[in-house]
Amino acid sequence: MSADALYDLAGKGVWVAGHGGMVGNAISRRLAAEPLGELITATSAEVDLRRQAATEAFVSDVRPDAIVLAAAKVGGIEANRTRQADFLYDNLMIAANVVEAAQRSGVERVLLLGSSCVYPREAPQPIRESSLLTGPLEPTNEGYAIAKIAALELGKMYRRQHGLDAISLMPTNLYGPHDNYDPVSSHVMAALIRKAHEARVAGAAQMVVWGTGTPRREFLHVDDLAEASVVALRHYTGEEHLNVGCGEDVEIRQLAATICRVVGFEGELVFDTSKPDGMPRKLLDVTRVSELGWQPRISLEEGIADAYRWFLDNVAESG
Ligand code: GDP
């Protein structure tokens, strides 16, 4: 495939911004298999991407050929709902600073990573890229969504005005190694893996699932997203963003049951309807990314088993 790539990664200096997070970590691991010139990383202590001067100084100093912007403030439904200002501010600043710095330093390619929450709450399902900005957003993650829409528009407008080769991917709900397992701020997958594990270890009769259990979500293992990112970096250019998902969704209650099976918890599921459901459904139409030759490889059950192994090795004892 690399012979006919429109962007050859061989010898390139690629900065993965946010390499310590789940997405940045997976993309860094995947890029390590490429013949890059250099895989560039920086911790948030080294460069705070919310600060313009620091971001511009870093980029003009290291001069990457390409940037993958995986740095973001992310969280599950409760963290997003209760800290909208933080999610809006941090993500807006990170995107604006990195895109402007890329433009100033003559970076060849920028890959921006968004989220399926950019789409209107009532978007027709499966959601096509063209549904963007066609209706009101889901209120529980409006701050985050507006920042991610602004990021995508920045990429588009810098391309039009300045010729910056910025592309955007909109992944569905992601999970896998290095996910956030904090009980308050995690997304549903990590939250339920942790709850099922702790319920099994404690010999509990029940485990609590937030909401009604009826919302539907699509889940993609982060290694599949990492592969899609490399495919897009090499083979895609254009101002329209690309959805990335597995093309199938499950009810939250089904997800909980599958997690319990993998983890070995055999008790009862109890639904706490004082907690929000959020979007009723969020399934992406993945026709366009499929046309680039990318397909997800990791099934939901395999992916959960992989995430659970990582949880056992890295979180279970300490947490
Ligand atoms: P969302 O996709 O932005 O809504 O974010 P989440 O991944 O946090 O939540 C997805 C769905 O899972 C929502 O309907 C939640 O109410 C539901 N859910 C069920 N149990 C939990 C839990 O323990 N934690 C989280 N974060 N969500 C849960």
Tab-separated table of C-alpha atoms and ligand atoms in Angstrom:
chain	number	residue	atom	x	y	z
A	1	MET	CA	0.000	0.000	0.000
A	2	SER	CA	2.817	2.422	0.843
A	3	ALA	CA	4.107	2.486	-2.747
A	4	ASP	CA	1.061	4.406	-3.940
A	5	ALA	CA	0.587	6.447	-0.767
A	6	LEU	CA	-0.081	10.124	-1.304
A	7	TYR	CA	1.992	10.834	1.813
A	8	ASP	CA	5.018	8.650	2.445
A	9	LEU	CA	5.803	8.411	6.156
A	10	ALA	CA	9.338	7.093	5.576
A	11	GLY	CA	11.916	9.371	7.145
A	12	LYS	CA	9.304	11.809	8.504
A	13	GLY	CA	9.334	13.423	11.902
A	14	VAL	CA	5.855	12.840	13.301
A	15	TRP	CA	4.735	14.490	16.520
A	16	VAL	CA	1.971	12.602	18.326
A	17	ALA	CA	0.517	15.247	20.605
A	18	GLY	CA	-1.099	13.512	23.582
A	19	HIS	CA	0.949	10.283	23.398
A	20	GLY	CA	0.231	9.565	27.069
A	21	GLY	CA	-3.512	9.159	26.529
A	22	MET	CA	-5.327	6.094	25.230
A	23	VAL	CA	-5.567	7.331	21.629
A	24	GLY	CA	-2.110	8.908	21.442
A	25	ASN	CA	-0.547	5.835	22.973
A	26	ALA	CA	-2.180	3.501	20.441
A	27	ILE	CA	-1.216	5.713	17.499
A	28	SER	CA	2.375	5.996	18.789
A	29	ARG	CA	2.615	2.209	19.098
A	30	ARG	CA	1.273	1.813	15.561
A	31	LEU	CA	3.596	4.480	14.128
A	32	ALA	CA	6.573	2.793	15.770
A	33	ALA	CA	6.120	0.037	13.155
A	34	GLU	CA	6.631	2.579	10.344
A	35	PRO	CA	10.039	3.643	9.010
A	36	LEU	CA	9.653	7.161	10.427
A	37	GLY	CA	12.617	9.470	10.795
A	38	GLU	CA	11.484	10.288	14.318
A	39	LEU	CA	8.464	9.761	16.542
A	40	ILE	CA	8.246	12.991	18.521
A	41	THR	CA	6.493	13.162	21.874
A	42	ALA	CA	6.249	15.671	24.717
A	43	THR	CA	4.530	15.387	28.065
A	44	SER	CA	2.007	17.995	29.201
A	45	ALA	CA	4.589	19.109	31.786
A	46	GLU	CA	7.036	19.819	28.940
A	47	VAL	CA	4.529	21.714	26.809
A	48	ASP	CA	1.078	22.835	27.929
A	49	LEU	CA	-0.877	22.878	24.673
A	50	ARG	CA	-3.477	25.188	26.181
A	51	ARG	CA	-0.844	27.942	26.104
A	52	GLN	CA	-0.186	29.516	22.725
A	53	ALA	CA	3.378	30.742	23.295
A	54	ALA	CA	4.508	27.381	24.695
A	55	THR	CA	2.887	25.462	21.834
A	56	GLU	CA	4.353	27.684	19.121
A	57	ALA	CA	7.822	27.609	20.696
A	58	PHE	CA	7.724	23.802	20.855
A	59	VAL	CA	6.606	23.342	17.238
A	60	SER	CA	9.064	25.868	15.826
A	61	ASP	CA	11.807	24.184	17.829
A	62	VAL	CA	11.190	20.525	16.903
A	63	ARG	CA	9.805	21.253	13.386
A	64	PRO	CA	7.771	18.099	12.845
A	65	ASP	CA	6.877	17.122	9.279
A	66	ALA	CA	3.478	15.882	10.434
A	67	ILE	CA	1.361	16.215	13.570
A	68	VAL	CA	-1.243	13.833	14.973
A	69	LEU	CA	-3.359	15.791	17.435
A	70	ALA	CA	-4.517	13.200	19.964
A	71	ALA	CA	-4.208	15.507	22.968
A	72	ALA	CA	-7.582	16.323	24.463
A	73	LYS	CA	-9.462	16.660	27.676
A	74	VAL	CA	-11.874	13.711	27.577
A	75	GLY	CA	-14.366	12.165	29.941
A	76	GLY	CA	-17.583	10.233	30.270
A	77	ILE	CA	-21.113	11.529	30.447
A	78	GLU	CA	-20.960	12.865	34.047
A	79	ALA	CA	-17.580	14.590	33.701
A	80	ASN	CA	-18.719	16.234	30.461
A	81	ARG	CA	-22.089	17.296	31.838
A	82	THR	CA	-20.769	18.865	35.018
A	83	ARG	CA	-17.557	20.511	33.693
A	84	GLN	CA	-18.624	21.902	30.320
A	85	ALA	CA	-16.413	25.013	30.602
A	86	ASP	CA	-13.240	22.951	31.130
A	87	PHE	CA	-14.055	20.641	28.225
A	88	LEU	CA	-14.813	23.589	25.934
A	89	TYR	CA	-11.839	25.755	26.944
A	90	ASP	CA	-9.108	23.122	27.044
A	91	ASN	CA	-10.056	21.470	23.776
A	92	LEU	CA	-10.622	24.744	21.949
A	93	MET	CA	-7.244	26.116	23.022
A	94	ILE	CA	-5.353	22.895	22.233
A	95	ALA	CA	-6.794	22.746	18.706
A	96	ALA	CA	-6.366	26.443	17.920
A	97	ASN	CA	-2.800	26.532	19.231
A	98	VAL	CA	-1.655	23.384	17.449
A	99	VAL	CA	-3.253	24.258	14.102
A	100	GLU	CA	-1.858	27.814	14.156
A	101	ALA	CA	1.590	26.562	15.214
A	102	ALA	CA	1.510	23.962	12.403
A	103	GLN	CA	0.697	26.663	9.882
A	104	ARG	CA	3.450	28.983	11.152
A	105	SER	CA	6.081	26.239	11.081
A	106	GLY	CA	5.191	24.884	7.653
A	107	VAL	CA	4.051	21.448	8.872
A	108	GLU	CA	3.173	19.213	5.897
A	109	ARG	CA	0.231	17.276	7.358
A	110	VAL	CA	-1.970	17.529	10.429
A	111	LEU	CA	-4.330	14.774	11.540
A	112	LEU	CA	-7.062	16.017	13.890
A	113	LEU	CA	-9.077	13.612	16.002
A	114	GLY	CA	-12.629	14.472	16.973
A	115	SER	CA	-15.514	12.449	18.309
A	116	SER	CA	-18.917	11.224	17.190
A	117	CYS	CA	-20.518	13.598	19.730
A	118	VAL	CA	-20.022	16.431	17.225
A	119	TYR	CA	-23.211	15.304	15.497
A	120	PRO	CA	-26.724	16.565	16.306
A	121	ARG	CA	-28.631	14.616	18.926
A	122	GLU	CA	-31.386	13.790	16.440
A	123	ALA	CA	-29.127	13.028	13.456
A	124	PRO	CA	-30.459	10.222	11.219
A	125	GLN	CA	-28.698	6.911	12.005
A	126	PRO	CA	-26.245	5.662	10.935
A	127	ILE	CA	-24.763	9.165	11.029
A	128	ARG	CA	-23.169	10.416	7.830
A	129	GLU	CA	-20.413	13.026	7.748
A	130	SER	CA	-22.872	15.430	6.104
A	131	SER	CA	-25.016	15.564	9.277
A	132	LEU	CA	-22.530	17.913	10.903
A	133	LEU	CA	-24.092	21.239	11.976
A	134	THR	CA	-27.599	20.278	10.889
A	135	GLY	CA	-29.268	20.445	14.328
A	136	PRO	CA	-28.952	20.939	18.101
A	137	LEU	CA	-26.296	18.975	19.998
A	138	GLU	CA	-26.755	16.518	22.865
A	139	PRO	CA	-26.744	18.793	25.963
A	140	THR	CA	-24.656	16.460	28.193
A	141	ASN	CA	-21.535	16.990	26.055
A	142	GLU	CA	-22.159	20.280	24.321
A	143	GLY	CA	-18.959	21.986	25.535
A	144	TYR	CA	-16.748	19.161	24.311
A	145	ALA	CA	-18.665	18.851	21.044
A	146	ILE	CA	-18.424	22.561	20.239
A	147	ALA	CA	-14.655	22.494	20.817
A	148	LYS	CA	-14.313	19.465	18.528
A	149	ILE	CA	-16.497	21.085	15.842
A	150	ALA	CA	-14.314	24.199	16.054
A	151	ALA	CA	-11.209	22.013	15.640
A	152	LEU	CA	-12.616	20.395	12.540
A	153	GLU	CA	-13.594	23.798	11.098
A	154	LEU	CA	-10.120	25.161	11.879
A	155	GLY	CA	-8.609	22.364	9.827
A	156	LYS	CA	-11.009	23.055	6.979
A	157	MET	CA	-10.526	26.817	6.967
A	158	TYR	CA	-6.714	26.713	7.325
A	159	ARG	CA	-6.725	24.362	4.352
A	160	ARG	CA	-8.835	26.771	2.292
A	161	GLN	CA	-7.069	29.970	3.293
A	162	HIS	CA	-3.491	28.834	3.920
A	163	GLY	CA	-3.204	25.495	2.120
A	164	LEU	CA	-2.487	23.602	5.379
A	165	ASP	CA	-2.997	19.884	4.702
A	166	ALA	CA	-5.171	19.175	7.739
A	167	ILE	CA	-7.465	16.156	7.831
A	168	SER	CA	-9.956	15.070	10.498
A	169	LEU	CA	-11.204	11.736	11.771
A	170	MET	CA	-14.375	11.403	13.858
A	171	PRO	CA	-14.068	8.185	15.839
A	172	THR	CA	-16.952	6.517	17.593
A	173	ASN	CA	-16.748	5.530	21.316
A	174	LEU	CA	-13.244	4.151	21.867
A	175	TYR	CA	-11.825	1.771	24.440
A	176	GLY	CA	-8.706	-0.304	25.043
A	177	PRO	CA	-5.323	-0.162	26.812
A	178	HIS	CA	-4.597	3.095	28.694
A	179	ASP	CA	-8.278	3.963	29.016
A	180	ASN	CA	-9.331	6.067	32.013
A	181	TYR	CA	-10.776	3.775	34.709
A	182	ASP	CA	-11.723	6.502	37.170
A	183	PRO	CA	-15.233	5.636	38.445
A	184	VAL	CA	-16.492	9.218	38.096
A	185	SER	CA	-14.935	10.481	34.866
A	186	SER	CA	-14.600	7.283	32.798
A	187	HIS	CA	-16.665	6.350	29.772
A	188	VAL	CA	-19.102	3.481	29.945
A	189	MET	CA	-16.786	0.683	28.779
A	190	ALA	CA	-14.062	1.340	31.368
A	191	ALA	CA	-16.629	2.099	34.064
A	192	LEU	CA	-18.459	-1.194	33.575
A	193	ILE	CA	-15.282	-3.292	33.313
A	194	ARG	CA	-14.201	-1.872	36.644
A	195	LYS	CA	-17.628	-2.322	38.246
A	196	ALA	CA	-17.976	-5.907	37.025
A	197	HIS	CA	-14.470	-6.763	38.255
A	198	GLU	CA	-15.032	-5.220	41.659
A	199	ALA	CA	-18.461	-6.842	41.988
A	200	ARG	CA	-16.972	-10.263	41.168
A	201	VAL	CA	-14.053	-9.848	43.582
A	202	ALA	CA	-16.412	-8.650	46.344
A	203	GLY	CA	-18.878	-11.477	45.637
A	204	ALA	CA	-21.630	-8.842	45.225
A	205	ALA	CA	-25.135	-9.839	44.150
A	206	GLN	CA	-25.668	-6.745	42.004
A	207	MET	CA	-23.884	-4.207	39.861
A	208	VAL	CA	-25.187	-0.722	39.055
A	209	VAL	CA	-25.464	0.486	35.448
A	210	TRP	CA	-26.299	4.171	34.870
A	211	GLY	CA	-29.419	5.238	32.997
A	212	THR	CA	-32.092	2.998	31.523
A	213	GLY	CA	-29.741	0.614	29.713
A	214	THR	CA	-31.573	1.321	26.431
A	215	PRO	CA	-29.246	3.853	24.722
A	216	ARG	CA	-27.258	2.359	21.882
A	217	ARG	CA	-23.541	2.934	21.372
A	218	GLU	CA	-20.941	1.785	18.865
A	219	PHE	CA	-17.547	0.730	20.257
A	220	LEU	CA	-14.199	0.599	18.500
A	221	HIS	CA	-10.975	-0.786	19.954
A	222	VAL	CA	-8.354	1.971	19.945
A	223	ASP	CA	-5.869	-0.190	17.986
A	224	ASP	CA	-8.365	-0.243	15.110
A	225	LEU	CA	-8.505	3.559	15.281
A	226	ALA	CA	-4.689	3.680	15.253
A	227	GLU	CA	-4.658	1.653	12.039
A	228	ALA	CA	-7.307	3.966	10.516
A	229	SER	CA	-5.166	6.962	11.486
A	230	VAL	CA	-2.124	5.611	9.640
A	231	VAL	CA	-4.252	4.717	6.607
A	232	ALA	CA	-5.720	8.252	6.583
A	233	LEU	CA	-2.307	9.898	7.035
A	234	ARG	CA	-0.991	8.041	4.031
A	235	HIS	CA	-3.970	7.883	1.747
A	236	TYR	CA	-6.460	10.658	2.477
A	237	THR	CA	-6.506	14.351	1.875
A	238	GLY	CA	-9.509	16.638	1.717
A	239	GLU	CA	-11.501	19.053	3.817
A	240	GLU	CA	-14.300	16.670	4.723
A	241	HIS	CA	-13.811	14.681	7.918
A	242	LEU	CA	-14.063	10.877	7.954
A	243	ASN	CA	-16.129	8.854	10.410
A	244	VAL	CA	-14.338	5.887	11.991
A	245	GLY	CA	-16.393	3.158	13.625
A	246	CYS	CA	-17.100	-0.548	13.427
A	247	GLY	CA	-20.510	-0.058	11.814
A	248	GLU	CA	-22.494	-1.862	14.530
A	249	ASP	CA	-23.974	-0.680	17.810
A	250	VAL	CA	-25.230	-2.397	20.972
A	251	GLU	CA	-27.645	-1.463	23.736
A	252	ILE	CA	-25.891	-0.438	26.957
A	253	ARG	CA	-27.616	-3.343	28.735
A	254	GLN	CA	-26.180	-5.749	26.127
A	255	LEU	CA	-22.744	-4.221	26.558
A	256	ALA	CA	-23.027	-4.665	30.326
A	257	ALA	CA	-24.020	-8.312	29.880
A	258	THR	CA	-21.069	-8.968	27.545
A	259	ILE	CA	-18.642	-7.311	29.964
A	260	CYS	CA	-20.017	-9.405	32.838
A	261	ARG	CA	-19.495	-12.569	30.782
A	262	VAL	CA	-15.867	-11.661	29.964
A	263	VAL	CA	-15.093	-10.593	33.525
A	264	GLY	CA	-16.939	-13.514	35.090
A	265	PHE	CA	-19.489	-11.601	37.174
A	266	GLU	CA	-22.728	-13.565	37.372
A	267	GLY	CA	-24.897	-11.278	39.518
A	268	GLU	CA	-27.794	-9.037	38.584
A	269	LEU	CA	-27.689	-5.704	36.706
A	270	VAL	CA	-29.514	-2.801	38.382
A	271	PHE	CA	-30.288	0.369	36.406
A	272	ASP	CA	-29.862	3.738	38.142
A	273	THR	CA	-32.290	5.946	36.209
A	274	SER	CA	-31.290	9.051	38.176
A	275	LYS	CA	-28.226	9.117	35.908
A	276	PRO	CA	-28.549	10.507	32.350
A	277	ASP	CA	-28.875	8.368	29.213
A	278	GLY	CA	-27.374	10.999	26.902
A	279	MET	CA	-27.826	10.426	23.163
A	280	PRO	CA	-30.392	7.713	22.428
A	281	ARG	CA	-28.185	6.319	19.679
A	282	LYS	CA	-24.790	7.098	18.158
A	283	LEU	CA	-23.902	4.890	15.202
A	284	LEU	CA	-21.611	6.160	12.463
A	285	ASP	CA	-21.916	5.564	8.749
A	286	VAL	CA	-18.416	4.350	7.885
A	287	THR	CA	-18.772	4.084	4.108
A	288	ARG	CA	-16.169	6.752	3.335
A	289	VAL	CA	-13.364	5.426	5.524
A	290	SER	CA	-14.048	1.893	4.224
A	291	GLU	CA	-13.383	3.184	0.710
A	292	LEU	CA	-9.790	3.853	1.788
A	293	GLY	CA	-9.417	0.113	2.416
A	294	TRP	CA	-9.624	0.250	6.222
A	295	GLN	CA	-11.724	-2.258	8.175
A	296	PRO	CA	-11.859	-2.865	11.931
A	297	ARG	CA	-10.280	-6.184	12.956
A	298	ILE	CA	-11.050	-6.538	16.668
A	299	SER	CA	-14.460	-7.912	17.665
A	300	LEU	CA	-16.258	-6.466	20.686
A	301	GLU	CA	-15.733	-9.560	22.806
A	302	GLU	CA	-12.007	-9.847	21.946
A	303	GLY	CA	-11.597	-6.148	22.536
A	304	ILE	CA	-13.251	-6.304	25.953
A	305	ALA	CA	-11.006	-9.231	26.913
A	306	ASP	CA	-7.965	-7.194	25.837
A	307	ALA	CA	-9.106	-4.113	27.786
A	308	TYR	CA	-9.793	-6.268	30.838
A	309	ARG	CA	-6.281	-7.784	30.697
A	310	TRP	CA	-4.815	-4.276	30.638
A	311	PHE	CA	-7.042	-3.269	33.556
A	312	LEU	CA	-5.898	-6.309	35.560
A	313	ASP	CA	-2.227	-5.598	34.855
A	314	ASN	CA	-2.288	-1.852	35.383
A	315	VAL	CA	-5.235	-0.727	37.459
A	316	ALA	CA	-6.766	-3.527	39.500
A	317	GLU	CA	-4.191	-3.799	42.331
A	318	SER	CA	-3.477	-0.104	42.701
A	319	GLY	CA	-7.123	0.959	42.330
B	1	GDP	P1	-21.569	9.172	26.021
B	1	GDP	O1	-21.369	8.167	24.930
B	1	GDP	O2	-21.024	10.531	25.694
B	1	GDP	O3	-23.004	9.247	26.463
B	1	GDP	O4	-20.655	8.765	27.270
B	1	GDP	P2	-20.482	7.479	28.229
B	1	GDP	O5	-19.595	6.482	27.595
B	1	GDP	O6	-20.021	8.032	29.537
B	1	GDP	O7	-21.929	6.873	28.448
B	1	GDP	C1	-22.585	6.090	27.477
B	1	GDP	C2	-23.869	5.520	28.031
B	1	GDP	O8	-23.561	4.524	29.018
B	1	GDP	C3	-24.792	6.537	28.721
B	1	GDP	O9	-26.123	6.206	28.393
B	1	GDP	C4	-24.531	6.253	30.204
B	1	GDP	O10	-25.615	6.613	31.053
B	1	GDP	C5	-24.356	4.728	30.180
B	1	GDP	N1	-23.684	4.173	31.364
B	1	GDP	C6	-24.129	3.097	32.081
B	1	GDP	N2	-23.357	2.871	33.149
B	1	GDP	C7	-22.355	3.799	33.115
B	1	GDP	C8	-21.230	4.056	33.948
B	1	GDP	O11	-21.004	3.403	34.981
B	1	GDP	N3	-20.417	5.088	33.574
B	1	GDP	C9	-20.635	5.824	32.430
B	1	GDP	N4	-19.775	6.800	32.101
B	1	GDP	N5	-21.708	5.616	31.628
B	1	GDP	C10	-22.556	4.617	31.964
